[in-house]
Structures are given as structure tokens and as C-alpha cells.
Amino acid sequence: MLDLQKITQAHVDAYKDAVNRVIESGWFLQGKENQQFEADYAKYIGTDHCVAVANGLDALYLLMRGYKELGIMHDGDEIIVPANTYIATIIAITRNNLVPVLVEPTWENLEIDVNKVEEAITPRTKGVMIVHLYGRVAYNDSLGAICKKHGLKLMEDCAQSHGCAWKGVKTGALGDAAAHSFYPGKNLGAFGDAGAVTTNDAALAEVIRALANYGSQKKYVFKYVGMNSRMSEVDAAVLDVKLNYLDEDNKRRQELADYYYARITNPLIQLPQRIADENNVYHQFPIFCERRDELQTFLAEHGIQTLIHYPIPPHQQECYKDWNARSYPITERIHAQELSIPMNQILSTAEAQEVVRWLNAFT
Ligand SMILES: Cc1ncc(COP(=O)(O)O)c(C=O)c1O
């Protein structure tokens, strides 16, 4: 599925130079490397601000915590969020004492059903958190219009969408603020945990920067009850190198996706719809099969690794017991049928051919 050793080898000298520069500087936190990466990533995404933090979950948490400190969100306010997301999106909402309002995705797009967003709005709704899952875009013009009409903050979870865009605007710059993860397996991955918030909102960026530094804007003076969520200088230096290769890597993923779309012909397997106006960066390549578990075993027997994203939806998790009796049929169907097949920038065409061969051989 993902050979991080091989992926790292592709530009290993550049990473060594970057890490050596940090070692020689003797400066490991809150230094020039963070400043440079923040400037370069903000430019890449197309926002005025980027605040580097320790991981994607913190980025999500700090984004909404920032809105709370600014008096824009309060305990008990509702945040609309897709029912089919990685648990971190939901944790960030509940840990802020906000209430996630789970909205079904569409089966065709796998992203939040924009037609259902407006019905989910109540007087307590303060924001919509979209998740660009699998590298697909979750935004469209009507979603932007709904948020504007109702005065809601449009927030993006970009953990899986580095480089993804809608009509040329990058995810991370489509709404009011966005959280990014640089977990090693992401399209833009660090050498450990790392994350960031991007926004054009200077006040929000300033609060988040303070919150991530114990709540301090001035040494030993604490304005907020903050946390320690900073990106290491090593990670910032490495990410700044990797950013140079992101578009090229995503292009290779798109070539492989074209290859899969043209050649996976097994009627037992369904491929997700391709969306006009989107620059899908294929963080994962999800396929769907009613006999998903049998298919996974069959592929494994023929040397093809796959992963399920994700086996249990958030509302059925033990940590959210109160929601376990709820029903979200489309979400549940996605979780029951989804299988992610190999997709990454170093996958060779010969390897993709093997994947296709065994997918088409499944009866
Ligand atoms: C959709 C989504 N949101 C948030 C996260 C959390 O990011 P992190 O692992 O950096 O905390 C992840 C992945 O890990 C994710 O896939």
C-alpha cells in the first residue's frame, strides 16, 4: 500500500541537507524553518496565514477553539459535519464542547450531501466542517452560498487533500479556515506528526498561534489556557522540501487513477464518480464491492495489499456510545463496502497492472 522507505529514498539527499541544517543550527522549535514552511505553505494554498502545529487533530481542535476564544462559537453550539469521516474530525468538535450534527454523504461523491446541509441548520448552528476525504473535494458553489446565507463558518478538514482544488482554488482556501495533517502517510507527510491551520483571518491565526504555545503571545504571559502544540524545526524543514514535489507526486497519482478507471471492468466492483471542476489528488483510491471482505482476502492471496477506510463509522464507535443506535444508511454502506487499493506516487504501472489483473479476476 505504502512504502515510506522507498518514497523517502526518492529525495533522500535533500531531506538529509534539511535535517543537517537544523542540527547545525542547534535551534529545534519556533525558528526559521517553521517561518519558512508557514510562508511557503500559505503561498501554496493561497491564504494569508498558516500556523504550524503538532498534528492534524490539534489543528482541527485549535481552529474551533480559536473561534471560541474570539466569541464566535460557544459551548453547545452545533457544527455540521459528514457522518463518514475519520474520528479526529469528530473528536475535535466534541473536545471543544461543541455538538457535531452528522450529515450523510452522497453515495456518488462520498462527500457531505450538500442538499442535506441546509435542513440540518438550527439556531444553534455556527459552522460547517467539510472533510475532503480520499483526496476528493467536498466543496461546491452551493455549499459556499448556504454558509454565507446563514452566516456560518465554513471550515475544512484537509488532512487527506494536499493540492486538491475546486475550480482552481486549493482546499484549505475554500472556506474561512482549514486544518491540515502532515502525518507521514499523507500526500504531504512529515517525519513524524505535524499539522497546520490555514486562513485569511488574521485574528483567528493570532489566537491559534497563542493557543498552540500555552496560550502565550509574550514569553511567560498567558492570555489563554492553551496547550503545547508546535511543529519541530526538523519537520518544518523536511516538509518545505517535500512541498516542492507535491504537485509532481499528485500528478503521478492522477495518472494511476486514469489507469485504474480505464481498466477496472469487473461488474462486482464500483468506482467512485469523477467530479467535474475538481482536482482530485487521490490520497486513497476507494473502490466498492458488496463482498468487500471476500475481495480483500482474494487480493491478499495474490499479493495485493489493501486497507479499509474505515471499517466502523464514528456513530458506531464505543467512544460515542450515545449515538450507537442511530442510523446513517449511506455512511454505513460506504463503511461496509469500501476498500482502498494501492495508490501512491511510487507505484509502478506494472504494479498497477497486477492490481487491475486481480481485481478483474475476482468472481
Ligand atoms: C480526515 C482526517 N482528519 C484528521 C486527521 C488527523 O490528523 P493527525 O493524524 O495528524 O492527527 C486525519 C488523519 O490522520 C484524517 O484522515
Short mmCIF file of C-alpha atoms and ligand atoms in Angstrom, two decimals:
data_model
loop_
_atom_site.label_atom_id
_atom_site.label_comp_id
_atom_site.label_asym_id
_atom_site.label_seq_id
_atom_site.Cartn_x
_atom_site.Cartn_y
_atom_site.Cartn_z
CA MET A 1 0.00 0.00 0.00
CA LEU A 2 2.61 2.49 1.02
CA ASP A 3 6.38 2.01 1.15
CA LEU A 4 7.56 5.07 3.07
CA GLN A 5 11.17 3.94 2.92
CA LYS A 6 11.10 3.92 -0.89
CA ILE A 7 9.14 7.18 -1.01
CA THR A 8 11.73 8.83 1.26
CA GLN A 9 14.63 7.45 -0.78
CA ALA A 10 13.38 9.36 -3.85
CA HIS A 11 14.70 12.66 -2.43
CA VAL A 12 16.82 11.45 0.47
CA ASP A 13 19.75 13.81 -0.09
CA ALA A 14 17.53 16.87 0.01
CA TYR A 15 16.00 15.67 3.31
CA LYS A 16 19.44 14.98 4.78
CA ASP A 17 20.55 18.50 3.86
CA ALA A 18 17.45 19.96 5.52
CA VAL A 19 17.84 17.88 8.70
CA ASN A 20 21.58 18.66 8.87
CA ARG A 21 20.82 22.36 8.59
CA VAL A 22 18.60 22.08 11.69
CA ILE A 23 21.18 20.00 13.58
CA GLU A 24 23.87 22.53 12.82
CA SER A 25 21.67 25.46 13.76
CA GLY A 26 21.03 24.00 17.23
CA TRP A 27 17.54 25.57 17.05
CA PHE A 28 14.74 22.98 17.28
CA LEU A 29 11.45 24.79 17.86
CA GLN A 30 9.81 28.06 16.76
CA GLY A 31 12.60 29.04 14.42
CA LYS A 32 13.38 29.92 10.82
CA GLU A 33 12.32 26.54 9.44
CA ASN A 34 8.80 26.95 10.80
CA GLN A 35 8.63 30.50 9.49
CA GLN A 36 9.76 29.42 6.04
CA PHE A 37 7.40 26.47 5.82
CA GLU A 38 4.45 28.54 7.05
CA ALA A 39 5.18 31.18 4.40
CA ASP A 40 5.62 28.60 1.62
CA TYR A 41 2.58 26.54 2.57
CA ALA A 42 0.34 29.63 2.87
CA LYS A 43 1.50 30.67 -0.59
CA TYR A 44 0.89 27.19 -1.99
CA ILE A 45 -2.63 27.01 -0.51
CA GLY A 46 -3.41 30.64 -1.32
CA THR A 47 -4.14 32.04 2.15
CA ASP A 48 -2.66 34.96 4.07
CA HIS A 49 -1.79 32.85 7.11
CA CYS A 50 -0.51 29.42 8.01
CA VAL A 51 0.06 28.38 11.63
CA ALA A 52 2.16 25.24 12.03
CA VAL A 53 1.09 22.94 14.88
CA ALA A 54 1.91 19.47 16.18
CA ASN A 55 -0.61 17.31 14.27
CA GLY A 56 -3.87 17.33 12.34
CA LEU A 57 -6.12 16.65 15.31
CA ASP A 58 -4.66 19.66 17.14
CA ALA A 59 -5.11 21.78 14.01
CA LEU A 60 -8.81 20.86 13.92
CA TYR A 61 -9.21 21.37 17.66
CA LEU A 62 -7.34 24.69 17.74
CA LEU A 63 -9.30 26.04 14.78
CA MET A 64 -12.62 25.74 16.64
CA ARG A 65 -11.07 26.64 19.99
CA GLY A 66 -9.84 29.81 18.30
CA TYR A 67 -13.39 30.65 17.23
CA LYS A 68 -14.50 30.07 20.83
CA GLU A 69 -11.85 32.39 22.24
CA LEU A 70 -12.95 35.01 19.71
CA GLY A 71 -16.55 34.67 20.96
CA ILE A 72 -17.80 33.32 17.63
CA MET A 73 -18.61 29.83 18.94
CA HIS A 74 -19.81 28.79 22.42
CA ASP A 75 -20.29 25.57 24.38
CA GLY A 76 -23.24 23.63 22.97
CA ASP A 77 -23.18 25.24 19.52
CA GLU A 78 -23.68 22.89 16.61
CA ILE A 79 -21.21 22.06 13.87
CA ILE A 80 -22.43 20.25 10.76
CA VAL A 81 -20.01 17.52 9.74
CA PRO A 82 -20.12 14.47 7.44
CA ALA A 83 -21.12 11.23 9.18
CA ASN A 84 -18.39 9.41 7.24
CA THR A 85 -15.12 10.86 8.36
CA TYR A 86 -12.06 9.85 10.29
CA ILE A 87 -12.74 10.06 14.01
CA ALA A 88 -10.35 13.02 14.51
CA THR A 89 -12.78 15.44 12.86
CA ILE A 90 -15.47 14.50 15.37
CA ILE A 91 -13.13 14.40 18.39
CA ALA A 92 -12.02 17.96 17.63
CA ILE A 93 -15.67 19.10 17.76
CA THR A 94 -16.70 17.27 20.95
CA ARG A 95 -13.47 18.14 22.78
CA ASN A 96 -14.41 21.79 22.23
CA ASN A 97 -17.82 21.14 23.92
CA LEU A 98 -19.44 21.72 20.54
CA VAL A 99 -22.12 19.37 19.16
CA PRO A 100 -21.43 17.50 15.92
CA VAL A 101 -24.51 17.26 13.70
CA LEU A 102 -23.78 14.30 11.47
CA VAL A 103 -24.94 14.66 7.87
CA GLU A 104 -24.93 11.84 5.35
CA PRO A 105 -22.62 11.88 2.33
CA THR A 106 -23.84 11.06 -1.18
CA TRP A 107 -23.09 7.57 -2.43
CA GLU A 108 -21.85 9.03 -5.72
CA ASN A 109 -19.37 11.56 -4.32
CA LEU A 110 -18.66 10.08 -0.84
CA GLU A 111 -18.53 13.65 0.49
CA ILE A 112 -21.13 15.53 2.58
CA ASP A 113 -24.50 15.77 0.83
CA VAL A 114 -24.80 19.49 0.25
CA ASN A 115 -28.58 19.18 -0.26
CA LYS A 116 -28.90 17.90 3.31
CA VAL A 117 -26.76 20.62 4.89
CA GLU A 118 -29.42 23.32 4.81
CA GLU A 119 -32.04 21.04 6.50
CA ALA A 120 -29.57 20.36 9.31
CA ILE A 121 -29.17 24.05 10.21
CA THR A 122 -30.76 25.16 13.51
CA PRO A 123 -30.49 28.41 15.50
CA ARG A 124 -27.51 26.80 17.32
CA THR A 125 -25.53 26.02 14.15
CA LYS A 126 -22.31 28.01 14.00
CA GLY A 127 -20.30 26.22 11.38
CA VAL A 128 -19.94 23.53 8.75
CA MET A 129 -16.84 21.35 8.82
CA ILE A 130 -16.32 19.67 5.46
CA VAL A 131 -13.82 16.85 5.01
CA HIS A 132 -12.11 16.37 1.67
CA LEU A 133 -11.99 12.62 2.17
CA TYR A 134 -9.79 10.38 -0.02
CA GLY A 135 -8.32 13.48 -1.75
CA ARG A 136 -11.69 14.38 -3.32
CA VAL A 137 -13.17 17.86 -2.97
CA ALA A 138 -16.13 18.21 -0.59
CA TYR A 139 -16.90 21.81 -1.59
CA ASN A 140 -19.15 23.18 -4.26
CA ASP A 141 -20.58 26.62 -5.00
CA SER A 142 -23.96 25.92 -3.40
CA LEU A 143 -22.30 24.90 -0.12
CA GLY A 144 -20.39 28.19 -0.07
CA ALA A 145 -23.66 30.06 -0.75
CA ILE A 146 -25.53 28.20 2.05
CA CYS A 147 -22.82 29.08 4.60
CA LYS A 148 -22.87 32.73 3.53
CA LYS A 149 -26.67 32.92 3.59
CA HIS A 150 -26.84 31.54 7.15
CA GLY A 151 -23.71 33.32 8.46
CA LEU A 152 -21.92 30.01 9.21
CA LYS A 153 -18.18 29.48 9.40
CA LEU A 154 -17.09 27.13 6.63
CA MET A 155 -14.22 25.02 7.93
CA GLU A 156 -12.23 22.41 6.03
CA ASP A 157 -10.55 19.22 7.16
CA CYS A 158 -7.74 18.96 4.58
CA ALA A 159 -5.93 16.02 6.20
CA GLN A 160 -6.33 13.97 3.00
CA SER A 161 -6.38 16.68 0.34
CA HIS A 162 -2.98 18.38 -0.09
CA GLY A 163 -3.07 20.01 -3.52
CA CYS A 164 -6.73 19.19 -4.19
CA ALA A 165 -8.66 22.11 -5.68
CA TRP A 166 -12.11 23.24 -6.76
CA LYS A 167 -12.20 25.39 -9.91
CA GLY A 168 -8.52 26.17 -9.34
CA VAL A 169 -8.88 27.21 -5.67
CA LYS A 170 -6.99 24.89 -3.35
CA THR A 171 -8.70 23.08 -0.49
CA GLY A 172 -7.55 24.98 2.57
CA ALA A 173 -8.52 28.28 0.92
CA LEU A 174 -12.15 27.47 0.04
CA GLY A 175 -13.69 28.37 3.40
CA ASP A 176 -12.97 30.53 6.44
CA ALA A 177 -10.29 28.30 7.96
CA ALA A 178 -8.81 24.86 7.38
CA ALA A 179 -6.91 22.16 9.26
CA HIS A 180 -4.15 20.11 7.64
CA SER A 181 -2.37 16.95 8.79
CA PHE A 182 1.17 16.03 7.77
CA TYR A 183 1.02 12.52 9.21
CA PRO A 184 3.77 10.52 7.43
CA GLY A 185 1.34 8.62 5.16
CA LYS A 186 -0.35 11.74 3.77
CA ASN A 187 0.30 13.15 0.28
CA LEU A 188 2.45 15.72 2.11
CA GLY A 189 3.87 13.81 5.07
CA ALA A 190 6.43 14.75 7.72
CA PHE A 191 8.94 12.52 9.53
CA GLY A 192 6.52 12.30 12.45
CA ASP A 193 3.32 14.05 13.47
CA ALA A 194 2.75 17.58 12.21
CA GLY A 195 -0.17 19.79 11.20
CA ALA A 196 -1.23 23.33 10.30
CA VAL A 197 -4.12 25.75 10.09
CA THR A 198 -4.55 27.97 7.03
CA THR A 199 -6.83 31.01 6.96
CA ASN A 200 -7.20 34.58 5.71
CA ASP A 201 -8.49 35.57 9.15
CA ALA A 202 -5.63 37.38 10.90
CA ALA A 203 -7.38 37.48 14.29
CA LEU A 204 -8.05 33.73 14.20
CA ALA A 205 -4.46 32.95 13.17
CA GLU A 206 -3.13 35.05 16.03
CA VAL A 207 -5.31 33.31 18.63
CA ILE A 208 -4.42 29.84 17.31
CA ARG A 209 -0.72 30.68 17.40
CA ALA A 210 -1.05 31.71 21.03
CA LEU A 211 -3.23 28.71 22.00
CA ALA A 212 -0.67 26.32 20.48
CA ASN A 213 2.01 27.94 22.62
CA TYR A 214 0.40 27.50 26.09
CA GLY A 215 -1.89 30.46 25.39
CA SER A 216 1.02 32.88 25.30
CA GLN A 217 1.76 35.74 22.92
CA LYS A 218 4.54 37.13 25.07
CA LYS A 219 7.05 34.97 26.98
CA TYR A 220 5.70 33.98 30.42
CA VAL A 221 2.50 35.96 29.92
CA PHE A 222 -0.58 33.76 29.39
CA LYS A 223 -3.72 35.13 27.83
CA TYR A 224 -5.50 31.78 27.30
CA VAL A 225 -5.43 28.33 28.90
CA GLY A 226 -3.53 26.93 25.96
CA MET A 227 -1.64 23.80 25.05
CA ASN A 228 1.73 22.81 23.68
CA SER A 229 1.21 22.03 20.00
CA ARG A 230 4.23 23.09 17.97
CA MET A 231 5.88 21.70 14.86
CA SER A 232 9.51 20.68 15.22
CA GLU A 233 12.07 22.53 13.14
CA VAL A 234 13.13 19.19 11.63
CA ASP A 235 9.60 18.52 10.39
CA ALA A 236 9.19 22.05 9.06
CA ALA A 237 12.49 21.74 7.15
CA VAL A 238 11.53 18.36 5.69
CA LEU A 239 8.01 19.48 4.76
CA ASP A 240 9.39 22.52 2.98
CA VAL A 241 11.50 20.23 0.78
CA LYS A 242 8.60 17.83 0.18
CA LEU A 243 6.27 20.68 -0.80
CA ASN A 244 8.42 21.14 -3.92
CA TYR A 245 7.47 17.65 -5.10
CA LEU A 246 3.81 17.61 -4.09
CA ASP A 247 2.28 18.60 -7.44
CA GLU A 248 4.51 16.16 -9.32
CA ASP A 249 3.57 13.36 -6.88
CA ASN A 250 -0.13 14.18 -7.18
CA LYS A 251 0.19 14.13 -10.98
CA ARG A 252 1.53 10.59 -10.81
CA ARG A 253 -1.39 9.60 -8.56
CA GLN A 254 -3.77 11.07 -11.15
CA GLU A 255 -2.10 9.08 -13.95
CA LEU A 256 -2.55 5.91 -11.91
CA ALA A 257 -6.18 6.83 -11.26
CA ASP A 258 -6.75 7.22 -15.02
CA TYR A 259 -5.16 3.82 -15.46
CA TYR A 260 -7.49 2.26 -12.88
CA TYR A 261 -10.62 3.98 -14.27
CA ALA A 262 -9.83 2.77 -17.77
CA ARG A 263 -9.08 -0.83 -16.82
CA ILE A 264 -11.08 -1.94 -13.77
CA THR A 265 -14.04 -3.55 -15.52
CA ASN A 266 -15.28 -6.13 -13.01
CA PRO A 267 -19.09 -5.62 -12.66
CA LEU A 268 -18.83 -6.65 -8.99
CA ILE A 269 -16.71 -3.57 -8.32
CA GLN A 270 -17.95 0.01 -8.35
CA LEU A 271 -15.65 3.00 -8.76
CA PRO A 272 -16.46 6.45 -7.34
CA GLN A 273 -17.87 9.06 -9.69
CA ARG A 274 -15.40 11.53 -11.11
CA ILE A 275 -16.40 15.12 -10.46
CA ALA A 276 -16.01 17.92 -13.00
CA ASP A 277 -14.21 21.03 -11.69
CA GLU A 278 -12.25 19.11 -9.08
CA ASN A 279 -8.54 18.40 -8.92
CA ASN A 280 -8.72 15.05 -7.09
CA VAL A 281 -5.34 14.19 -5.55
CA TYR A 282 -6.20 10.54 -4.81
CA HIS A 283 -4.93 10.30 -1.26
CA GLN A 284 -6.73 6.97 -1.44
CA PHE A 285 -8.32 5.15 -4.35
CA PRO A 286 -11.53 3.74 -2.86
CA ILE A 287 -13.44 1.01 -4.66
CA PHE A 288 -16.74 -0.54 -3.56
CA CYS A 289 -17.85 -4.14 -3.50
CA GLU A 290 -20.80 -5.82 -1.75
CA ARG A 291 -18.49 -8.75 -0.97
CA ARG A 292 -15.70 -6.45 0.17
CA ASP A 293 -14.18 -8.76 2.80
CA GLU A 294 -14.00 -11.69 0.35
CA LEU A 295 -12.44 -9.39 -2.24
CA GLN A 296 -9.86 -8.20 0.28
CA THR A 297 -8.92 -11.78 1.17
CA PHE A 298 -8.73 -12.75 -2.52
CA LEU A 299 -6.43 -9.81 -3.28
CA ALA A 300 -4.23 -10.59 -0.28
CA GLU A 301 -3.86 -14.18 -1.50
CA HIS A 302 -2.47 -12.74 -4.73
CA GLY A 303 -0.06 -10.36 -3.04
CA ILE A 304 -2.17 -7.19 -3.28
CA GLN A 305 -2.36 -5.19 -0.04
CA THR A 306 -5.48 -3.13 0.61
CA LEU A 307 -6.92 -1.14 3.51
CA ILE A 308 -10.45 -0.26 4.62
CA HIS A 309 -11.17 3.46 5.17
CA TYR A 310 -12.84 2.97 7.57
CA PRO A 311 -14.30 -0.26 8.99
CA ILE A 312 -16.50 1.40 11.68
CA PRO A 313 -18.21 4.80 11.21
CA PRO A 314 -17.92 7.36 14.04
CA HIS A 315 -21.56 6.93 15.20
CA GLN A 316 -20.95 3.21 15.83
CA GLN A 317 -17.76 3.69 17.84
CA GLU A 318 -17.68 2.85 21.54
CA CYS A 319 -16.34 6.32 22.37
CA TYR A 320 -19.64 7.80 21.12
CA LYS A 321 -21.97 5.24 22.76
CA ASP A 322 -24.94 7.62 22.81
CA TRP A 323 -25.04 7.62 19.01
CA ASN A 324 -24.72 3.85 18.51
CA ALA A 325 -28.47 3.31 17.91
CA ARG A 326 -28.64 5.96 15.20
CA SER A 327 -28.90 5.05 11.54
CA TYR A 328 -26.96 6.64 8.69
CA PRO A 329 -27.57 4.18 5.84
CA ILE A 330 -25.29 5.71 3.19
CA THR A 331 -22.44 6.11 5.67
CA GLU A 332 -22.93 2.52 6.83
CA ARG A 333 -22.97 1.27 3.23
CA ILE A 334 -19.72 3.10 2.49
CA HIS A 335 -18.09 1.61 5.57
CA ALA A 336 -19.37 -1.86 4.68
CA GLN A 337 -18.23 -1.81 1.05
CA GLU A 338 -15.17 0.42 0.84
CA LEU A 339 -11.74 -0.93 0.01
CA SER A 340 -8.69 1.25 -0.74
CA ILE A 341 -6.39 -0.23 -3.36
CA PRO A 342 -2.69 0.68 -3.77
CA MET A 343 -2.28 4.34 -4.74
CA ASN A 344 0.88 6.38 -4.28
CA GLN A 345 3.44 8.25 -6.33
CA ILE A 346 5.96 5.42 -6.49
CA LEU A 347 3.55 2.71 -7.59
CA SER A 348 4.78 1.49 -10.97
CA THR A 349 2.50 0.87 -13.92
CA ALA A 350 3.50 -2.82 -13.76
CA GLU A 351 2.31 -2.93 -10.13
CA ALA A 352 -0.94 -1.15 -11.04
CA GLN A 353 -1.38 -3.71 -13.83
CA GLU A 354 -1.16 -6.52 -11.26
CA VAL A 355 -3.75 -4.77 -9.08
CA VAL A 356 -6.11 -4.47 -12.05
CA ARG A 357 -5.48 -8.05 -13.12
CA TRP A 358 -6.55 -9.48 -9.77
CA LEU A 359 -9.44 -7.05 -9.32
CA ASN A 360 -10.85 -8.14 -12.67
CA ALA A 361 -10.23 -11.82 -11.84
CA PHE A 362 -12.48 -11.73 -8.75
CA THR A 363 -15.73 -13.64 -9.38
C1 LIG B 1 -9.80 13.20 7.70
C2 LIG B 1 -8.76 13.28 8.78
N1 LIG B 1 -8.86 14.24 9.72
C3 LIG B 1 -7.94 14.37 10.68
C4 LIG B 1 -6.86 13.53 10.78
C5 LIG B 1 -5.93 13.68 11.93
O1 LIG B 1 -4.65 14.03 11.58
P1 LIG B 1 -3.41 13.61 12.51
O2 LIG B 1 -3.20 12.14 12.33
O3 LIG B 1 -2.27 14.41 12.00
O4 LIG B 1 -3.77 13.96 13.91
C6 LIG B 1 -6.70 12.52 9.80
C7 LIG B 1 -5.59 11.59 9.75
O5 LIG B 1 -4.84 11.18 10.38
C8 LIG B 1 -7.68 12.40 8.79
O6 LIG B 1 -7.57 11.46 7.85
#
